[in-house]
Structures are given as C-alpha cells and as structure tokens.
Amino acid sequence: MSETPVDWDSLTFSITETDNMYIAKTAIDEPWAPGNMLPYGNITISPAAGVINYGQGLFEGLKAYRTAAGRVVLFRPEENARRMQRGADRLKMPPVPESIFIDAVEQCVQQNSRWIPPMGKGALYVRPLLNGSGAVLGVAPAPEYTFMVYVTPVGPYFKGGMNCIDLLISDEHHRAAPGGSGGVKAIGNYAPGMMPSKKAKSKGFAEVIYLDAEHHKYIEEVGAANFFCYKEGILYTPELTGTILPGITRDSLIQLARKMGVEVVETKVSHELAMSADEAFCCGTAAVISPIGSITLGENKATYSDGNTPGELTIKLYNALTNIQNEIDEDVLGWVHPVPGI
Ligand SMILES: *Cc1c(COP(=O)(O)O)cnc(C)c1O
C-alpha cells in the first residue's frame, strides 16, 4: 500500500478504486444477516438478474468527513438507511435493517480510512446499493437480493469559492410522474435524465430543471438535486408529493433556516415564483448547495443578482450546514455521527 494513495488536490467527483467493499446477500423472505468485507473489485452476476433486466435496484449516497475535531464523521446516515428502506418497499425488495446499513457504512469507512481526504480537501463518498441480484425471467421480484457498499474519495465540490450555475427549464421532459418512483432513489429514475441533461449542457447550461408532469408548471427538481428559492423574506421549496426525492440536505436546510428565524414554506413552486425570486439554489449531498445564477424558460431568462454572486441567505445556509458537518459549530441538532476507531 502506498503512503499517499491519491493527490488530494486533484480529486474530482469521479471513481477511484479503494481497498475494501461490503457485501451481504439474502433470499427473498429471509431476514438480512450481516455481510462481509471483501477486497474491492468486480462482482459476478446472472445475466437474468432482476436488477439488470428490470431495474430492481436502489442507490444511496453519503459522505464521511475528517473534521476540525480530528474525528471522522458521517452526516445523518440513519436518514439514508430509512430512505433505502422506503425505496425497498416501493421496489418490492426486503428492506435492510438500519443497524446493518450503518454497520456496513462504518466498516467501509474504517477499512478504507487511508482514502479519506484531509479536512477541506473533500470527503470519502459512500455508495450503498440494494438490488435484485437473483435470476428471474418474468417481470417479478428477484429471488435473491444483494446489499453492497463501496467508497471512493471525492474532491470538494467548489474549489475556490461557490460558483453560480445557469439552469434551463425543460419544456419537453419530466423526471417523475404521480404514482411513479420519483420519491425513491430507484436506479431507473436516472438514465432517462441523461439525454435532457446532455442537451442542456451542449447549450451552455449546467443542468435542467424539471417541471411537474401533470400541470407542467411547478418546479420539481434540478437534475438530481432539490430546489429552493427565496423571495421577500420567505424560503420556498417544492413540497414532497411523491414525485420529488426527499433529500437529506433539503430537510437539513429547512430545519436550519427555521432555526435562523426564516419562514420556510413547502408548497407548489411555480416557475413564475422561482423566476421572480431574489435568490435560488439547489442542494444535495454532492455539492451541499449550488447557488443558481440564472434560470431560462423558452425566451425568458431570470438572473439572480448579477448572475454570479450567491445570495446572502444561500451563503448563510451553506456555512451553517458545512460548519456542522466539519464540527466547526456545535452539533445542536444531533446530526453528526462519528465513525469509531479511526
Ligand atoms: C439524491 C438525490 C437528491 C439529494 O438528496 P440528498 O439526500 O440531499 O443527497 C435530490 N434529488 C434526487 C433526484 C436525488 O437522487
């Protein structure tokens, strides 16, 4: 093993192979038992596996950080465990118990600790997967399930200050429909977004904003991130009606804003409201917060401030959340989960 596995300063959000990964398997209708750590590497799978034929699969994403207190911590990992359980229900898979999920994540962080970037240089991204790995020919739940966790070091999202992003509202595509699977991290929700996203990027936008599939009027999400806008002292975010992924960053920012005394309204957020707001941002584990510089819909373009200056509340929320994650501020809400033994 090398002394310095990576050049911490050149890390991006991409895959670096690490040392060890976690795997547990169970038969349908059998309870989960704790799995094993194995060397990181390729897996074998039946050509008839439910996941590669019918998309019976879920993913999660969270980060382990080295903090100012000299510890390694996870941020609200119980919420990832619970979200994966809700997804498992929706995709007819056996839910992984929270204790097994957390134990798997902790073991992966512990057994790959040399890959955790120094504080400020990024984080160890943790990727849990649950899928129907057993062979099944007809469209039906697979007979066997695999729960896996791997990790990879990732760089800080913003190197040298927050960048504002330009977004395009899609007038052609939707991410999710009422009654569908948009509210869970089902793997099948993501590939259909690649074409619209690529197209927007080729026109110079950072991502697409999806409107609701019923009225084509209300903002749902920004690619795979949640949306917020701030207007006349009120922070708005699309309400969770089943088509929006309930982000843990979203929930954390709602709580932090309320603690600051900001009124937060979860409601239907029309594109008119968003495009007349004073500030806008999107959020998720990868970037925490990305300030939005402009939103374009057809011929109309709304620019926030000068288009490249994050709003005051946006910065305040970013600092409040990252200061808790980095253990600079006291964790009064009990969100930080130290990983023992490292
Ligand atoms: C994962 C994800 C988010 C962000 O969720 P976090 O828990 O904050 O990382 C938002 N939208 C979609 C579609 C996602 O898949």
GROMACS .gro file of C-alpha atoms and ligand atoms in nm:
model
  357
    1MET     CA    1   0.000   0.000   0.000
    2SER     CA    2   0.136   0.340  -0.095
    3GLU     CA    3   0.183   0.611   0.167
    4THR     CA    4  -0.026   0.868  -0.017
    5PRO     CA    5  -0.286   0.690  -0.226
    6VAL     CA    6  -0.402   1.000  -0.410
    7ASP     CA    7  -0.303   1.354  -0.488
    8TRP     CA    8  -0.568   1.515  -0.266
    9ASP     CA    9  -0.555   1.842  -0.458
   10SER     CA   10  -0.657   1.687  -0.790
   11LEU     CA   11  -0.962   1.495  -0.661
   12THR     CA   12  -1.288   1.544  -0.850
   13PHE     CA   13  -1.626   1.371  -0.829
   14SER     CA   14  -1.512   1.050  -1.001
   15ILE     CA   15  -1.436   0.692  -0.911
   16THR     CA   16  -1.107   0.595  -0.751
   17GLU     CA   17  -1.074   0.228  -0.665
   18THR     CA   18  -1.031   0.177  -0.290
   19ASP     CA   19  -0.929  -0.124  -0.078
   20ASN     CA   20  -1.240  -0.293   0.053
   21MET     CA   21  -1.615  -0.318  -0.004
   22TYR     CA   22  -1.908  -0.472   0.182
   23ILE     CA   23  -2.146  -0.737   0.052
   24ALA     CA   24  -2.448  -0.904   0.210
   25LYS     CA   25  -2.697  -1.130   0.035
   26THR     CA   26  -3.035  -1.267   0.127
   27ALA     CA   27  -3.308  -1.476  -0.028
   28ILE     CA   28  -3.649  -1.315  -0.073
   29ASP     CA   29  -3.849  -1.365   0.250
   30GLU     CA   30  -3.531  -1.435   0.454
   31PRO     CA   31  -3.414  -1.182   0.713
   32TRP     CA   32  -3.090  -0.995   0.642
   33ALA     CA   33  -2.780  -1.116   0.824
   34PRO     CA   34  -2.464  -0.902   0.850
   35GLY     CA   35  -2.244  -0.931   0.540
   36ASN     CA   36  -1.870  -0.937   0.483
   37MET     CA   37  -1.589  -0.706   0.382
   38LEU     CA   38  -1.413  -0.816   0.065
   39PRO     CA   39  -1.134  -0.667  -0.142
   40TYR     CA   40  -1.275  -0.400  -0.377
   41GLY     CA   41  -1.328  -0.545  -0.722
   42ASN     CA   42  -1.565  -0.667  -0.989
   43ILE     CA   43  -1.867  -0.877  -0.899
   44THR     CA   44  -2.026  -1.157  -1.100
   45ILE     CA   45  -2.397  -1.152  -1.169
   46SER     CA   46  -2.651  -1.372  -1.352
   47PRO     CA   47  -2.747  -1.242  -1.698
   48ALA     CA   48  -3.105  -1.291  -1.578
   49ALA     CA   49  -3.062  -1.086  -1.258
   50GLY     CA   50  -3.368  -0.875  -1.175
   51VAL     CA   51  -3.162  -0.559  -1.148
   52ILE     CA   52  -3.004  -0.571  -1.493
   53ASN     CA   53  -3.323  -0.687  -1.667
   54TYR     CA   54  -3.592  -0.488  -1.489
   55GLY     CA   55  -3.412  -0.220  -1.287
   56GLN     CA   56  -3.493  -0.359  -0.944
   57GLY     CA   57  -3.230  -0.153  -0.770
   58LEU     CA   58  -3.171   0.141  -0.538
   59PHE     CA   59  -2.871   0.351  -0.450
   60GLU     CA   60  -2.777   0.587  -0.169
   61GLY     CA   61  -2.505   0.846  -0.132
   62LEU     CA   62  -2.345   0.998   0.176
   63LYS     CA   63  -2.007   1.132   0.283
   64ALA     CA   64  -1.754   1.070   0.559
   65TYR     CA   65  -1.555   1.380   0.653
   66ARG     CA   66  -1.245   1.448   0.859
   67THR     CA   67  -1.346   1.729   1.092
   68ALA     CA   68  -1.195   2.016   1.286
   69ALA     CA   69  -1.236   1.800   1.598
   70GLY     CA   70  -0.997   1.544   1.444
   71ARG     CA   71  -1.268   1.284   1.401
   72VAL     CA   72  -1.424   1.112   1.101
   73VAL     CA   73  -1.797   1.167   1.086
   74LEU     CA   74  -2.099   1.076   0.875
   75PHE     CA   75  -2.389   1.317   0.832
   76ARG     CA   76  -2.732   1.178   0.937
   77PRO     CA   77  -2.664   0.825   0.798
   78GLU     CA   78  -2.980   0.693   0.966
   79GLU     CA   79  -3.177   0.904   0.717
   80ASN     CA   80  -3.007   0.728   0.425
   81ALA     CA   81  -3.087   0.392   0.587
   82ARG     CA   82  -3.454   0.485   0.626
   83ARG     CA   83  -3.480   0.623   0.274
   84MET     CA   84  -3.337   0.300   0.135
   85GLN     CA   85  -3.597   0.107   0.338
   86ARG     CA   86  -3.879   0.314   0.186
   87GLY     CA   87  -3.732   0.252  -0.158
   88ALA     CA   88  -3.709  -0.120  -0.088
   89ASP     CA   89  -4.080  -0.124  -0.004
   90ARG     CA   90  -4.163   0.052  -0.331
   91LEU     CA   91  -3.948  -0.184  -0.543
   92LYS     CA   92  -4.063  -0.496  -0.356
   93MET     CA   93  -3.722  -0.573  -0.208
   94PRO     CA   94  -3.651  -0.682   0.150
   95PRO     CA   95  -3.556  -0.366   0.347
   96VAL     CA   96  -3.207  -0.368   0.501
   97PRO     CA   97  -3.229  -0.309   0.877
   98GLU     CA   98  -3.091   0.027   0.985
   99SER     CA   99  -2.833  -0.140   1.214
  100ILE     CA  100  -2.691  -0.348   0.926
  101PHE     CA  101  -2.686  -0.043   0.695
  102ILE     CA  102  -2.498   0.172   0.948
  103ASP     CA  103  -2.259  -0.110   1.037
  104ALA     CA  104  -2.180  -0.167   0.669
  105VAL     CA  105  -2.114   0.203   0.610
  106GLU     CA  106  -1.894   0.228   0.920
  107GLN     CA  107  -1.690  -0.079   0.824
  108CYS     CA  108  -1.633   0.056   0.474
  109VAL     CA  109  -1.512   0.389   0.613
  110GLN     CA  110  -1.292   0.220   0.874
  111GLN     CA  111  -1.139  -0.028   0.631
  112ASN     CA  112  -1.067   0.239   0.370
  113SER     CA  113  -0.961   0.513   0.610
  114ARG     CA  114  -0.640   0.589   0.419
  115TRP     CA  115  -0.863   0.713   0.136
  116ILE     CA  116  -1.041   0.979   0.347
  117PRO     CA  117  -0.915   1.318   0.227
  118PRO     CA  118  -0.773   1.565   0.481
  119MET     CA  119  -1.021   1.823   0.610
  120GLY     CA  120  -1.107   2.075   0.339
  121LYS     CA  121  -0.978   1.853   0.056
  122GLY     CA  122  -1.303   1.663   0.006
  123ALA     CA  123  -1.465   1.358   0.157
  124LEU     CA  124  -1.499   0.984   0.132
  125TYR     CA  125  -1.815   0.932  -0.072
  126VAL     CA  126  -2.008   0.625   0.043
  127ARG     CA  127  -2.230   0.448  -0.207
  128PRO     CA  128  -2.472   0.183  -0.070
  129LEU     CA  129  -2.660  -0.029  -0.326
  130LEU     CA  130  -2.953  -0.266  -0.287
  131ASN     CA  131  -3.064  -0.476  -0.580
  132GLY     CA  132  -3.239  -0.787  -0.703
  133SER     CA  133  -2.937  -0.999  -0.791
  134GLY     CA  134  -3.120  -1.331  -0.836
  135ALA     CA  135  -3.224  -1.467  -1.176
  136VAL     CA  136  -3.584  -1.408  -1.281
  137LEU     CA  137  -3.723  -1.425  -1.634
  138GLY     CA  138  -4.070  -1.276  -1.599
  139VAL     CA  139  -4.129  -0.926  -1.464
  140ALA     CA  140  -4.139  -1.011  -1.093
  141PRO     CA  141  -3.931  -0.961  -0.777
  142ALA     CA  142  -3.596  -1.142  -0.793
  143PRO     CA  143  -3.545  -1.446  -0.566
  144GLU     CA  144  -3.217  -1.310  -0.419
  145TYR     CA  145  -3.101  -0.963  -0.305
  146THR     CA  146  -2.759  -0.805  -0.264
  147PHE     CA  147  -2.675  -0.512  -0.037
  148MET     CA  148  -2.336  -0.363  -0.121
  149VAL     CA  149  -2.137  -0.063  -0.007
  150TYR     CA  150  -1.829   0.084  -0.172
  151VAL     CA  151  -1.645   0.409  -0.111
  152THR     CA  152  -1.437   0.649  -0.317
  153PRO     CA  153  -1.258   0.973  -0.229
  154VAL     CA  154  -1.409   1.283  -0.390
  155GLY     CA  155  -1.284   1.640  -0.406
  156PRO     CA  156  -1.460   1.945  -0.264
  157TYR     CA  157  -1.739   2.050  -0.497
  158PHE     CA  158  -1.630   2.411  -0.502
  159LYS     CA  159  -1.262   2.483  -0.539
  160GLY     CA  160  -1.203   2.849  -0.461
  161GLY     CA  161  -1.548   2.986  -0.385
  162MET     CA  162  -1.904   2.892  -0.478
  163ASN     CA  163  -1.992   2.914  -0.846
  164CYS     CA  164  -2.337   3.015  -0.963
  165ILE     CA  165  -2.495   2.785  -1.219
  166ASP     CA  166  -2.719   2.861  -1.516
  167LEU     CA  167  -3.020   2.631  -1.548
  168LEU     CA  168  -3.268   2.553  -1.824
  169ILE     CA  169  -3.629   2.457  -1.751
  170SER     CA  170  -3.715   2.153  -1.960
  171ASP     CA  171  -4.030   2.202  -2.167
  172GLU     CA  172  -4.001   1.853  -2.317
  173HIS     CA  173  -3.913   1.606  -2.044
  174HIS     CA  174  -4.026   1.509  -1.697
  175ARG     CA  175  -3.834   1.326  -1.428
  176ALA     CA  176  -4.121   1.162  -1.247
  177ALA     CA  177  -4.498   1.127  -1.260
  178PRO     CA  178  -4.760   1.096  -0.985
  179GLY     CA  179  -4.777   0.737  -0.865
  180GLY     CA  180  -4.434   0.653  -1.007
  181SER     CA  181  -4.098   0.606  -0.838
  182GLY     CA  182  -3.965   0.964  -0.827
  183GLY     CA  183  -3.980   0.975  -0.447
  184VAL     CA  184  -3.727   0.694  -0.402
  185LYS     CA  185  -3.367   0.656  -0.520
  186ALA     CA  186  -3.457   0.391  -0.777
  187ILE     CA  187  -3.176   0.341  -1.027
  188GLY     CA  188  -3.423   0.355  -1.316
  189ASN     CA  189  -3.503   0.719  -1.243
  190TYR     CA  190  -3.161   0.843  -1.354
  191ALA     CA  191  -3.074   0.723  -1.704
  192PRO     CA  192  -3.378   0.898  -1.858
  193GLY     CA  193  -3.236   1.229  -1.732
  194MET     CA  194  -2.906   1.189  -1.914
  195MET     CA  195  -3.029   1.290  -2.257
  196PRO     CA  196  -3.207   1.611  -2.142
  197SER     CA  197  -2.909   1.695  -1.922
  198LYS     CA  198  -2.657   1.644  -2.204
  199LYS     CA  199  -2.870   1.855  -2.434
  200ALA     CA  200  -2.889   2.139  -2.182
  201LYS     CA  201  -2.513   2.117  -2.126
  202SER     CA  202  -2.448   2.141  -2.500
  203LYS     CA  203  -2.638   2.473  -2.491
  204GLY     CA  204  -2.419   2.601  -2.208
  205PHE     CA  205  -2.644   2.525  -1.910
  206ALA     CA  206  -2.522   2.336  -1.603
  207GLU     CA  207  -2.840   2.126  -1.563
  208VAL     CA  208  -3.211   2.106  -1.637
  209ILE     CA  209  -3.497   2.198  -1.409
  210TYR     CA  210  -3.789   1.958  -1.428
  211LEU     CA  211  -4.147   2.076  -1.400
  212ASP     CA  212  -4.428   1.856  -1.268
  213ALA     CA  213  -4.569   1.608  -1.519
  214GLU     CA  214  -4.933   1.698  -1.451
  215HIS     CA  215  -4.952   2.077  -1.490
  216HIS     CA  216  -4.609   2.148  -1.649
  217LYS     CA  217  -4.595   2.449  -1.421
  218TYR     CA  218  -4.439   2.364  -1.085
  219ILE     CA  219  -4.069   2.311  -1.026
  220GLU     CA  220  -3.981   1.965  -0.902
  221GLU     CA  221  -3.603   1.917  -0.908
  222VAL     CA  222  -3.278   2.031  -1.065
  223GLY     CA  223  -3.131   1.718  -1.226
  224ALA     CA  224  -3.070   1.509  -0.914
  225ALA     CA  225  -3.082   1.794  -0.663
  226ASN     CA  226  -3.360   1.967  -0.470
  227PHE     CA  227  -3.466   2.325  -0.539
  228PHE     CA  228  -3.512   2.629  -0.314
  229CYS     CA  229  -3.589   2.994  -0.382
  230TYR     CA  230  -3.607   3.293  -0.151
  231LYS     CA  231  -3.848   3.578  -0.213
  232GLU     CA  232  -3.946   3.870   0.009
  233GLY     CA  233  -3.819   3.701   0.323
  234ILE     CA  234  -3.978   3.361   0.263
  235LEU     CA  235  -3.785   3.049   0.165
  236TYR     CA  236  -3.983   2.824  -0.071
  237THR     CA  237  -3.915   2.465  -0.167
  238PRO     CA  238  -4.133   2.220  -0.363
  239GLU     CA  239  -4.348   2.012  -0.129
  240LEU     CA  240  -4.292   1.636  -0.120
  241THR     CA  241  -4.587   1.485  -0.304
  242GLY     CA  242  -4.420   1.160  -0.412
  243THR     CA  243  -4.254   1.279  -0.733
  244ILE     CA  244  -3.968   1.458  -0.558
  245LEU     CA  245  -3.678   1.282  -0.390
  246PRO     CA  246  -3.678   1.374  -0.020
  247GLY     CA  247  -3.320   1.498   0.007
  248ILE     CA  248  -3.147   1.485   0.343
  249THR     CA  249  -2.972   1.812   0.255
  250ARG     CA  250  -3.315   1.961   0.174
  251ASP     CA  251  -3.454   1.854   0.512
  252SER     CA  252  -3.146   1.981   0.695
  253LEU     CA  253  -3.162   2.323   0.525
  254ILE     CA  254  -3.532   2.360   0.607
  255GLN     CA  255  -3.454   2.295   0.973
  256LEU     CA  256  -3.152   2.529   0.975
  257ALA     CA  257  -3.343   2.810   0.803
  258ARG     CA  258  -3.628   2.782   1.055
  259LYS     CA  259  -3.376   2.786   1.341
  260MET     CA  260  -3.240   3.113   1.194
  261GLY     CA  261  -3.590   3.255   1.210
  262VAL     CA  262  -3.653   3.236   0.835
  263GLU     CA  263  -4.006   3.139   0.733
  264VAL     CA  264  -3.991   2.822   0.519
  265VAL     CA  265  -4.286   2.719   0.303
  266GLU     CA  266  -4.308   2.376   0.142
  267THR     CA  267  -4.558   2.423  -0.137
  268LYS     CA  268  -4.604   2.407  -0.512
  269VAL     CA  269  -4.335   2.639  -0.654
  270SER     CA  270  -4.439   2.770  -0.995
  271HIS     CA  271  -4.173   2.870  -1.247
  272GLU     CA  272  -4.311   3.225  -1.222
  273LEU     CA  273  -4.246   3.232  -0.847
  274ALA     CA  274  -3.898   3.087  -0.893
  275MET     CA  275  -3.812   3.327  -1.176
  276SER     CA  276  -3.926   3.631  -0.975
  277ALA     CA  277  -3.738   3.531  -0.658
  278ASP     CA  278  -3.446   3.715  -0.502
  279GLU     CA  279  -3.224   3.407  -0.459
  280ALA     CA  280  -3.232   3.047  -0.575
  281PHE     CA  281  -3.019   2.742  -0.511
  282CYS     CA  282  -3.023   2.366  -0.540
  283CYS     CA  283  -2.891   2.115  -0.291
  284GLY     CA  284  -2.778   1.758  -0.238
  285THR     CA  285  -2.501   1.559  -0.077
  286ALA     CA  286  -2.253   1.606  -0.365
  287ALA     CA  287  -2.242   1.989  -0.372
  288VAL     CA  288  -2.428   2.068  -0.045
  289ILE     CA  289  -2.557   2.391  -0.205
  290SER     CA  290  -2.515   2.522  -0.560
  291PRO     CA  291  -2.623   2.883  -0.597
  292ILE     CA  292  -2.824   2.950  -0.912
  293GLY     CA  293  -2.718   3.243  -1.130
  294SER     CA  294  -2.999   3.224  -1.383
  295ILE     CA  295  -3.300   3.023  -1.494
  296THR     CA  296  -3.411   3.012  -1.857
  297LEU     CA  297  -3.755   2.907  -1.982
  298GLY     CA  298  -3.802   2.941  -2.357
  299GLU     CA  299  -3.723   3.302  -2.444
  300ASN     CA  300  -3.729   3.420  -2.082
  301LYS     CA  301  -3.422   3.437  -1.864
  302ALA     CA  302  -3.432   3.531  -1.496
  303THR     CA  303  -3.098   3.637  -1.348
  304TYR     CA  304  -3.038   3.643  -0.973
  305SER     CA  305  -2.833   3.942  -0.863
  306ASP     CA  306  -2.558   3.986  -1.127
  307GLY     CA  307  -2.573   3.618  -1.218
  308ASN     CA  308  -2.253   3.526  -1.044
  309THR     CA  309  -2.298   3.632  -0.682
  310PRO     CA  310  -2.456   3.381  -0.443
  311GLY     CA  311  -2.741   3.529  -0.236
  312GLU     CA  312  -2.694   3.623   0.128
  313LEU     CA  313  -2.924   3.354   0.267
  314THR     CA  314  -2.774   3.097   0.030
  315ILE     CA  315  -2.427   3.163   0.174
  316LYS     CA  316  -2.557   3.170   0.530
  317LEU     CA  317  -2.725   2.832   0.491
  318TYR     CA  318  -2.417   2.684   0.319
  319ASN     CA  319  -2.195   2.799   0.606
  320ALA     CA  320  -2.439   2.681   0.872
  321LEU     CA  321  -2.460   2.331   0.725
  322THR     CA  322  -2.093   2.282   0.639
  323ASN     CA  323  -1.985   2.419   0.980
  324ILE     CA  324  -2.192   2.146   1.147
  325GLN     CA  325  -2.057   1.880   0.910
  326ASN     CA  326  -1.699   1.991   0.973
  327GLU     CA  327  -1.757   2.017   1.350
  328ILE     CA  328  -1.671   2.386   1.350
  329ASP     CA  329  -2.011   2.469   1.501
  330GLU     CA  330  -2.176   2.272   1.779
  331ASP     CA  331  -2.396   1.988   1.657
  332VAL     CA  332  -2.706   2.102   1.846
  333LEU     CA  333  -2.940   1.902   1.623
  334GLY     CA  334  -2.753   1.571   1.673
  335TRP     CA  335  -2.677   1.520   1.303
  336VAL     CA  336  -2.312   1.423   1.319
  337HIS     CA  337  -2.237   1.051   1.352
  338PRO     CA  338  -1.874   0.980   1.446
  339VAL     CA  339  -1.719   0.668   1.296
  340PRO     CA  340  -1.547   0.486   1.582
  341GLY     CA  341  -1.191   0.356   1.574
  342ILE     CA  342  -1.028   0.594   1.327
  343LIG     C1  343  -3.004   1.200  -0.403
  343LIG     C2  344  -3.094   1.298  -0.466
  343LIG     C3  345  -3.116   1.426  -0.412
  343LIG     C4  346  -3.041   1.480  -0.295
  343LIG     O1  347  -3.058   1.405  -0.178
  343LIG     P1  348  -2.956   1.421  -0.058
  343LIG     O2  349  -3.006   1.325   0.044
  343LIG     O3  350  -2.963   1.561  -0.011
  343LIG     O4  351  -2.821   1.386  -0.110
  343LIG     C5  352  -3.210   1.508  -0.474
  343LIG     N1  353  -3.277   1.467  -0.584
  343LIG     C6  354  -3.257   1.346  -0.639
  343LIG     C7  355  -3.334   1.308  -0.759
  343LIG     C8  356  -3.166   1.258  -0.582
  343LIG     O5  357  -3.145   1.139  -0.639
   0.00000   0.00000   0.00000
